Amino acid sequence: IRTRKGGWRIGGGIRVLGRSLLGELVGRHTFTEVLFLEVTGRLPEPRLARWIEGSFLCLAFQDPRIWCNQIGELAGQQEQLAKRADEAFTKLQERARGVAKSDPLVAESLEQAAKQGRASGAGEQMQQAARSLRRNQQQAGQQSQKQAEKALQGVLDQLSDQAKTRDAVLRREMASLAEAIGALVARQQEQIGALEGAMVVGGAAAAALDGAQIRLNSSTVAAAQQARQAGREGRQVARLLDEAGKEQVAAVSALRRKPEPDGQGAMAAQRAALLKLQEAKGEAERQQERAEGREQRRQREQLRRAYQGHLLEQRQVRTEGAGLIGVELDRRGRARGRALADRQQALAGALAKLLEQTAGLREATMFALAHERRDAAMRLAGGELAVERVPGSAGRHLATAEGVLRQLVD
């Protein structure tokens, strides 16, 4: 290859445009000056050389908005996320061990989620994404990120499903417990009424009531054990039942006092026991309501995500359909219109099925009214998109359907 730019010659050194690289340039001129020489064929004057050098320096600062710096920043963030994901799985296992005795069901759920997270390779996928980004392999990095996201979403879904199952069990347990405590309240009230009558008669009549009070206490102790088996949500109920049981034991002792039963003491203890039983029943009902509330929130979030996906589809249909409105359509345009009409009808059908999932929500009536508006707008838009000349009303109906979906998402 013949060139006047220069090059390396064995025994003759390296020449750059007639100058010796080692003898004339290195140590005497900057990199930017030599670069200017190679581009223009001459060395810049000192003022121009300083300006070029300053320009290069001004482009060298670390700002994540600059593309090359942004890639490095993203890679670093990805590595941190991988580390945090691994730490999160470790904390899940530690948490599982911490609640293993007090709440075995929760412990099992956390342990399974941690194992699934590690088995999914989410952390390794994040590390792979970081390595790909550092090598400027953006497509491979995005693919690894999507795989990591899918793996993490799987862990979240499993935790959500397990929480849903646990709350369903908890609702049944608390409903059963509230019913059992309600029966204890009724029996305690009967005991108070019987004691009031015995105190009027006097004598040994009050002492004869100790057997019924002992049986009531045994039922209260059994209910407290049932509450403890419900996990952390049942602890407060169990504590209140334990306190009621202590008052019942005190009432039995007062009824058995010699030589005369202590009717007033027994009455005070039984009323205190009744108060604790009523508080325990109220707490069991609150825990049942909280479990139902958590399930309602989970259901709303699932619906919101589903509506969000349908909103994106409706937005695409409206955007694509806007170009067909009010114009004479050729064969291809009519085919596009029919395809959009089919998509609109399919979306309406999917949303009709989604409405069925709102039946258990408190806002079911609001959802039903919104779906009536949405269904009417989609049905009209679907019919209008299939005709040879799409009327302007189709745009309004498409916009109405999108607006209703946006309200449901928000």
XYZ file of N, CA and C in Angstrom, residues 197-394:
594
model
N -79.921 -14.786 90.064
C -81.057 -15.459 90.705
C -80.646 -16.185 91.959
N -79.476 -16.846 91.944
C -79.005 -17.579 93.121
C -78.707 -16.648 94.277
N -78.202 -15.452 93.983
C -77.876 -14.496 95.044
C -79.143 -14.004 95.718
N -80.269 -13.984 94.991
C -81.541 -13.593 95.601
C -82.016 -14.675 96.570
N -81.881 -15.939 96.138
C -82.287 -17.061 96.979
C -81.354 -17.197 98.171
N -80.027 -17.041 97.907
C -79.033 -17.138 98.959
C -78.684 -18.574 99.279
N -77.866 -18.738 100.307
C -77.483 -20.059 100.748
C -76.554 -20.756 99.781
N -76.793 -22.040 99.566
C -75.904 -22.850 98.743
C -76.260 -22.803 97.266
N -77.274 -22.029 96.903
C -77.698 -21.987 95.499
C -76.565 -21.498 94.601
N -75.788 -20.503 95.044
C -74.701 -19.975 94.242
C -73.581 -21.001 94.076
N -73.322 -21.774 95.139
C -72.240 -22.762 95.073
C -72.527 -23.839 94.033
N -73.784 -24.097 93.754
C -74.148 -25.139 92.800
C -73.845 -24.746 91.358
N -73.499 -23.491 91.154
C -73.229 -23.005 89.799
C -71.788 -23.220 89.360
N -70.955 -23.752 90.244
C -69.534 -23.856 89.892
C -69.282 -24.844 88.753
N -70.079 -25.905 88.663
C -69.863 -26.905 87.615
C -70.049 -26.328 86.218
N -71.110 -25.539 86.037
C -71.354 -24.918 84.729
C -70.244 -23.929 84.379
N -69.733 -23.232 85.405
C -68.664 -22.269 85.168
C -67.363 -22.973 84.788
N -67.126 -24.148 85.381
C -65.929 -24.926 85.041
C -65.998 -25.401 83.588
N -67.169 -25.877 83.167
C -67.325 -26.326 81.783
C -67.149 -25.149 80.807
N -67.666 -23.993 81.201
C -67.488 -22.797 80.363
C -66.011 -22.427 80.263
N -65.299 -22.579 81.371
C -63.868 -22.267 81.354
C -63.110 -23.227 80.441
N -63.478 -24.503 80.454
C -62.825 -25.477 79.570
C -63.040 -25.102 78.103
N -64.239 -24.653 77.757
C -64.529 -24.226 76.383
C -63.728 -22.975 76.020
N -63.543 -22.085 76.988
C -62.772 -20.860 76.744
C -61.304 -21.182 76.497
N -60.763 -22.120 77.264
C -59.374 -22.535 77.076
C -59.198 -23.174 75.699
N -60.151 -23.969 75.267
C -60.076 -24.605 73.944
C -60.126 -23.554 72.837
N -60.953 -22.529 73.020
C -61.041 -21.460 72.028
C -59.726 -20.678 71.956
N -59.087 -20.465 73.113
C -57.795 -19.761 73.128
C -56.739 -20.554 72.368
N -56.760 -21.882 72.520
C -55.815 -22.725 71.787
C -56.093 -22.655 70.283
N -57.350 -22.631 69.905
C -57.717 -22.493 68.496
C -57.215 -21.164 67.933
N -57.310 -20.112 68.724
C -56.843 -18.792 68.289
C -55.337 -18.785 68.084
N -54.596 -19.448 68.965
C -53.145 -19.491 68.828
C -52.716 -20.229 67.561
N -53.474 -21.230 67.175
C -53.155 -21.991 65.970
C -53.361 -21.169 64.697
N -54.074 -20.057 64.800
C -54.325 -19.201 63.636
C -53.128 -18.324 63.290
N -52.057 -18.376 64.074
C -50.878 -17.575 63.771
C -50.893 -16.230 64.456
N -50.118 -15.304 63.913
C -49.943 -14.014 64.583
C -51.247 -13.225 64.670
N -52.145 -13.414 63.698
C -53.401 -12.678 63.729
C -54.291 -13.130 64.878
N -54.063 -14.333 65.386
C -54.888 -14.836 66.478
C -54.309 -14.602 67.854
N -53.119 -13.989 67.934
C -52.470 -13.836 69.246
C -53.278 -12.957 70.191
N -53.758 -11.821 69.693
C -54.528 -10.917 70.537
C -55.828 -11.561 70.994
N -56.470 -12.320 70.099
C -57.686 -13.039 70.474
C -57.371 -14.046 71.575
N -56.264 -14.790 71.416
C -55.877 -15.779 72.424
C -55.581 -15.112 73.762
N -54.913 -13.953 73.715
C -54.597 -13.254 74.980
C -55.870 -12.838 75.710
N -56.838 -12.313 74.978
C -58.100 -11.900 75.599
C -58.862 -13.100 76.155
N -58.830 -14.217 75.444
C -59.492 -15.424 75.935
C -58.794 -15.966 77.177
N -57.465 -15.888 77.203
C -56.724 -16.309 78.408
C -57.145 -15.464 79.608
N -57.287 -14.169 79.411
C -57.705 -13.280 80.509
C -59.126 -13.598 80.950
N -60.003 -13.916 79.962
C -61.368 -14.310 80.320
C -61.351 -15.596 81.131
N -60.465 -16.548 80.737
C -60.362 -17.804 81.465
C -59.914 -17.600 82.896
N -58.989 -16.676 83.115
C -58.527 -16.393 84.483
C -59.669 -15.842 85.335
N -60.478 -14.976 84.747
C -61.622 -14.425 85.492
C -62.631 -15.522 85.805
N -62.807 -16.456 84.872
C -63.733 -17.564 85.122
C -63.234 -18.452 86.257
N -61.921 -18.696 86.289
C -61.344 -19.471 87.400
C -61.547 -18.739 88.723
N -61.374 -17.408 88.684
C -61.605 -16.617 89.901
C -63.061 -16.720 90.339
N -63.995 -16.759 89.376
C -65.412 -16.887 89.716
C -65.688 -18.233 90.370
N -65.065 -19.306 89.837
C -65.243 -20.632 90.442
C -64.727 -20.626 91.878
N -63.568 -20.038 92.107
C -62.995 -19.977 93.461
C -63.929 -19.231 94.400
N -64.523 -18.130 93.917
C -65.444 -17.356 94.753
C -66.697 -18.170 95.064
N -67.185 -18.941 94.097
C -68.384 -19.754 94.325
C -68.114 -20.880 95.316
N -66.887 -21.344 95.401
C -66.523 -22.458 96.292
C -65.982 -21.998 97.645
N -66.013 -20.718 97.862
C -65.450 -20.230 99.126
C -66.260 -20.758 100.306
N -65.584 -21.118 101.376
C -66.206 -21.633 102.589
C -66.100 -20.595 103.706
N -67.027 -20.512 104.582
C -68.247 -21.329 104.674
C -69.372 -20.861 103.749
N -69.259 -19.630 103.223
C -70.307 -19.100 102.363
C -69.715 -18.711 101.007
N -70.424 -18.984 99.891
C -69.946 -18.531 98.581
C -69.849 -17.013 98.525
N -68.840 -16.509 97.858
C -68.675 -15.062 97.673
C -69.411 -14.657 96.386
N -70.697 -14.405 96.519
C -71.512 -14.090 95.344
C -71.071 -12.819 94.637
N -70.765 -11.795 95.426
C -70.348 -10.523 94.817
C -69.019 -10.686 94.064
N -68.069 -11.405 94.666
C -66.797 -11.637 93.998
C -66.964 -12.445 92.725
N -67.836 -13.480 92.788
C -68.081 -14.295 91.611
C -68.740 -13.470 90.511
N -69.670 -12.606 90.903
C -70.347 -11.759 89.916
C -69.355 -10.810 89.239
N -68.471 -10.182 90.017
C -67.482 -9.266 89.438
C -66.554 -10.006 88.466
N -66.146 -11.218 88.840
C -65.243 -11.995 87.981
C -65.947 -12.427 86.693
N -67.214 -12.826 86.811
C -67.936 -13.268 85.620
C -68.197 -12.094 84.669
N -68.503 -10.945 85.211
C -68.710 -9.778 84.336
C -67.400 -9.361 83.646
N -66.308 -9.461 84.386
C -65.004 -9.173 83.760
C -64.706 -10.185 82.654
N -65.054 -11.464 82.908
C -64.844 -12.499 81.890
C -65.704 -12.227 80.656
N -66.952 -11.784 80.894
C -67.845 -11.464 79.775
C -67.265 -10.337 78.923
N -66.726 -9.322 79.586
C -66.138 -8.207 78.854
C -64.973 -8.678 77.984
N -64.111 -9.536 78.518
C -62.969 -10.045 77.741
C -63.434 -10.923 76.578
N -64.484 -11.706 76.820
C -65.008 -12.542 75.741
C -65.562 -11.675 74.605
N -66.251 -10.609 74.960
C -66.793 -9.710 73.937
C -65.669 -9.027 73.157
N -64.600 -8.630 73.867
C -63.456 -8.022 73.183
C -62.791 -9.036 72.251
N -62.680 -10.284 72.697
C -62.070 -11.329 71.867
C -62.904 -11.564 70.606
N -64.217 -11.577 70.754
C -65.092 -11.757 69.593
C -64.921 -10.603 68.607
N -64.848 -9.368 69.137
C -64.648 -8.209 68.271
C -63.311 -8.256 67.537
N -62.265 -8.711 68.221
C -60.947 -8.816 67.595
C -60.939 -9.883 66.504
N -61.588 -11.015 66.736
C -61.672 -12.062 65.719
C -62.409 -11.549 64.483
N -63.458 -10.789 64.690
C -64.212 -10.230 63.561
C -63.381 -9.198 62.806
N -62.571 -8.413 63.531
C -61.697 -7.431 62.866
C -60.639 -8.142 62.016
N -60.059 -9.215 62.546
C -59.065 -9.951 61.776
C -59.696 -10.579 60.532
N -60.924 -11.031 60.657
C -61.631 -11.575 59.505
C -61.845 -10.483 58.447
N -62.234 -9.292 58.893
C -62.452 -8.174 57.972
C -61.142 -7.738 57.310
N -60.047 -7.751 58.073
C -58.757 -7.372 57.502
C -58.315 -8.357 56.433
N -58.517 -9.641 56.688
C -58.174 -10.650 55.680
C -59.013 -10.447 54.420
N -60.294 -10.145 54.599
C -61.158 -9.877 53.449
C -60.691 -8.614 52.714
N -60.269 -7.587 53.488
C -59.778 -6.354 52.875
C -58.519 -6.570 52.059
N -57.598 -7.409 52.581
C -56.377 -7.706 51.820
C -56.719 -8.424 50.520
N -57.660 -9.345 50.595
C -58.073 -10.055 49.383
C -58.711 -9.094 48.378
N -59.507 -8.156 48.885
C -60.126 -7.150 48.000
C -59.052 -6.305 47.320
N -58.021 -5.905 48.075
C -56.943 -5.096 47.487
C -56.180 -5.891 46.439
N -55.900 -7.166 46.716
C -55.209 -7.997 45.723
C -56.044 -8.137 44.454
N -57.331 -8.329 44.638
C -58.214 -8.488 43.476
C -58.264 -7.199 42.661
N -58.309 -6.050 43.356
C -58.329 -4.768 42.644
C -57.042 -4.570 41.849
N -55.899 -4.951 42.434
C -54.626 -4.773 41.739
C -54.551 -5.675 40.510
N -55.023 -6.905 40.642
C -55.048 -7.799 39.486
C -55.939 -7.241 38.380
N -57.073 -6.696 38.781
C -57.968 -6.094 37.796
C -57.336 -4.878 37.150
N -56.649 -4.063 37.955
C -56.023 -2.859 37.418
C -54.990 -3.225 36.348
N -54.175 -4.263 36.623
C -53.184 -4.680 35.630
C -53.859 -5.184 34.356
N -54.960 -5.943 34.539
C -55.675 -6.450 33.361
C -56.276 -5.303 32.558
N -56.890 -4.347 33.252
C -57.469 -3.191 32.567
C -56.388 -2.372 31.868
N -55.216 -2.305 32.472
C -54.122 -1.541 31.872
C -53.717 -2.147 30.529
N -53.638 -3.475 30.475
C -53.313 -4.126 29.213
C -54.386 -3.896 28.168
N -55.655 -3.953 28.566
C -56.750 -3.710 27.629
C -56.790 -2.243 27.184
N -56.384 -1.349 28.088
C -56.335 0.069 27.717
C -55.321 0.303 26.604
N -54.163 -0.338 26.696
C -53.147 -0.198 25.645
C -53.679 -0.710 24.308
N -54.395 -1.840 24.339
C -54.971 -2.389 23.108
C -56.023 -1.436 22.529
N -56.869 -0.882 23.413
C -57.903 0.051 22.942
C -57.267 1.306 22.350
N -56.184 1.755 22.951
C -55.493 2.947 22.439
C -54.932 2.685 21.046
N -54.404 1.490 20.838
C -53.881 1.143 19.516
C -55.001 1.081 18.483
N -56.140 0.496 18.868
C -57.276 0.427 17.946
C -57.741 1.829 17.576
N -57.830 2.714 18.573
C -58.268 4.088 18.291
C -57.274 4.800 17.394
N -55.966 4.649 17.662
C -54.947 5.326 16.857
C -54.970 4.831 15.411
N -55.049 3.523 15.236
C -55.069 2.974 13.878
C -56.378 3.289 13.158
N -57.464 3.339 13.942
C -58.751 3.631 13.324
C -58.918 5.071 12.925
N -58.141 5.989 13.554
C -58.271 7.408 13.238
C -57.957 7.695 11.775
N -57.046 6.919 11.190
C -56.670 7.145 9.793
C -57.704 6.660 8.801
N -58.726 5.964 9.256
C -59.756 5.439 8.359
C -61.024 6.282 8.354
N -61.129 7.208 9.299
C -62.372 7.954 9.492
C -62.541 9.019 8.411
N -63.711 9.005 7.775
C -64.089 10.068 6.847
C -63.404 10.039 5.503
N -62.784 8.944 5.132
C -62.103 8.883 3.840
C -62.656 7.702 3.043
N -62.534 7.818 1.719
C -62.921 6.711 0.857
C -61.862 5.612 0.962
N -62.290 4.446 1.339
C -61.347 3.356 1.582
C -61.224 2.458 0.357
N -59.994 2.094 0.054
C -59.796 1.109 -1.007
C -59.923 -0.289 -0.400
N -59.658 -1.286 -1.194
C -59.824 -2.655 -0.715
C -58.955 -2.937 0.508
N -57.728 -2.439 0.459
C -56.830 -2.652 1.596
C -57.321 -1.903 2.831
N -57.815 -0.697 2.635
C -58.324 0.081 3.763
C -59.533 -0.575 4.402
N -60.439 -1.126 3.553
C -61.610 -1.811 4.099
C -61.193 -3.056 4.886
N -60.153 -3.733 4.391
C -59.653 -4.906 5.122
C -59.087 -4.494 6.488
N -58.388 -3.389 6.508
C -57.872 -2.875 7.789
C -59.009 -2.529 8.736
N -60.067 -1.909 8.189
C -61.210 -1.555 9.011
C -61.883 -2.778 9.608
N -62.054 -3.820 8.793
C -62.674 -5.046 9.299
C -61.793 -5.708 10.361
N -60.475 -5.663 10.146
C -59.557 -6.242 11.137
C -59.645 -5.484 12.459
N -59.729 -4.148 12.367
C -59.868 -3.345 13.590
C -61.199 -3.617 14.272
N -62.257 -3.802 13.468
C -63.566 -4.116 14.040
C -63.511 -5.443 14.789
N -62.826 -6.426 14.229
C -62.678 -7.717 14.900
C -61.900 -7.567 16.204
N -60.844 -6.775 16.155
C -60.074 -6.536 17.393
C -60.929 -5.852 18.445
N -61.762 -4.906 18.014
C -62.615 -4.201 18.954
C -63.629 -5.136 19.595
N -64.211 -6.019 18.785
C -65.185 -6.962 19.314
C -64.522 -7.970 20.255
N -63.304 -8.418 19.896
C -62.583 -9.353 20.768
C -62.241 -8.701 22.098
N -61.870 -7.430 22.049
C -61.546 -6.704 23.279
C -62.791 -6.544 24.141
N -63.927 -6.267 23.495
C -65.176 -6.143 24.245
C -65.519 -7.456 24.940
N -65.298 -8.588 24.250
C -65.560 -9.878 24.868
C -64.651 -10.167 26.048
N -63.375 -9.821 25.913
C -62.429 -10.040 27.016
C -62.806 -9.201 28.226
N -63.245 -7.975 27.992
C -63.632 -7.098 29.094
C -64.923 -7.563 29.754
N -65.827 -8.156 28.961
C -67.059 -8.690 29.543
C -66.739 -9.822 30.522
N -65.765 -10.669 30.177
C -65.343 -11.728 31.096
C -64.671 -11.148 32.334
N -63.921 -10.071 32.122
C -63.246 -9.435 33.253
C -64.248 -8.846 34.241
N -65.384 -8.387 33.743
C -66.414 -7.829 34.619
C -66.883 -8.859 35.643
N -66.912 -10.134 35.244
C -67.364 -11.187 36.162
C -66.478 -11.262 37.401
N -65.201 -10.875 37.282
C -64.280 -10.955 38.406
C -64.500 -9.845 39.425
N -65.337 -8.854 39.094
C -65.593 -7.750 40.029
C -66.770 -8.029 40.940
N -67.404 -9.214 40.784
C -68.648 -9.482 41.518
C -68.460 -9.398 43.031
N -67.326 -9.824 43.544
C -67.138 -9.825 44.994
C -66.643 -8.514 45.574
N -66.368 -7.521 44.734
C -65.832 -6.256 45.223
C -66.942 -5.336 45.711
N -66.581 -4.443 46.642
C -67.555 -3.481 47.141
C -67.989 -2.505 46.052
N -67.079 -2.268 45.083
C -67.376 -1.318 44.006
C -68.004 -2.007 42.800
N -68.618 -3.183 43.002
C -69.151 -3.958 41.881
C -70.167 -3.157 41.073
N -71.002 -2.360 41.738
C -72.011 -1.562 41.031
C -71.350 -0.532 40.136
N -70.296 0.120 40.636
C -69.572 1.115 39.842
C -68.941 0.481 38.616
N -68.363 -0.713 38.805
C -67.771 -1.426 37.667
C -68.839 -1.764 36.626
N -70.001 -2.198 37.099
C -71.070 -2.583 36.177
C -71.526 -1.392 35.337
N -71.687 -0.226 35.970
C -72.107 0.966 35.234
C -71.050 1.387 34.212
N -69.774 1.337 34.616
C -68.698 1.702 33.689
C -68.664 0.749 32.495
N -68.890 -0.524 32.758
C -68.860 -1.495 31.669
C -70.047 -1.325 30.730
N -71.155 -0.850 31.237
C -72.289 -0.583 30.344
C -71.920 0.494 29.323
N -71.297 1.570 29.799
C -70.853 2.637 28.887
C -69.799 2.123 27.927
N -68.841 1.372 28.464
C -67.762 0.844 27.639
C -68.287 -0.106 26.575
N -69.207 -0.993 26.967
C -69.728 -1.979 26.033
C -70.506 -1.308 24.899
N -71.309 -0.303 25.260
C -72.085 0.402 24.231
C -71.158 1.097 23.236
N -70.121 1.767 23.743
C -69.192 2.485 22.866
C -68.425 1.518 21.976
N -67.962 0.402 22.525
C -67.197 -0.559 21.729
C -68.073 -1.241 20.690
N -69.307 -1.545 21.055
C -70.203 -2.201 20.110
C -70.476 -1.291 18.911
N -70.721 0.002 19.193
C -70.966 0.946 18.101
C -69.712 1.138 17.251
N -68.548 1.294 17.927
C -67.295 1.499 17.190
C -66.971 0.287 16.329
N -67.197 -0.916 16.847
C -66.918 -2.115 16.082
C -67.750 -2.195 14.817
N -69.028 -1.823 14.924
C -69.868 -1.826 13.738
C -69.476 -0.759 12.734
N -69.076 0.421 13.224
C -68.735 1.529 12.328
C -67.422 1.300 11.600
N -66.479 0.588 12.229
C -65.188 0.348 11.583
C -65.298 -0.638 10.425
N -66.370 -1.416 10.408
C -66.503 -2.460 9.389
C -67.178 -1.980 8.106
N -67.659 -0.713 8.072
C -68.367 -0.216 6.886
C -67.358 0.368 5.894
N -67.836 0.644 4.652
C -66.930 1.112 3.601
C -66.415 2.516 3.869
N -67.253 3.365 4.462
C -66.802 4.730 4.816
C -67.040 4.920 6.313
N -65.956 4.931 7.070
C -66.052 4.994 8.531
C -66.511 6.385 8.940
N -67.641 6.506 9.659
C -68.147 7.833 10.037
C -67.335 8.462 11.165
N -67.505 9.773 11.327
C -66.782 10.479 12.379
C -67.180 10.034 13.773
N -68.410 9.509 13.916
C -68.854 9.049 15.234
C -67.998 7.901 15.750
N -67.352 7.157 14.837
C -66.496 6.051 15.282
C -65.363 6.564 16.154
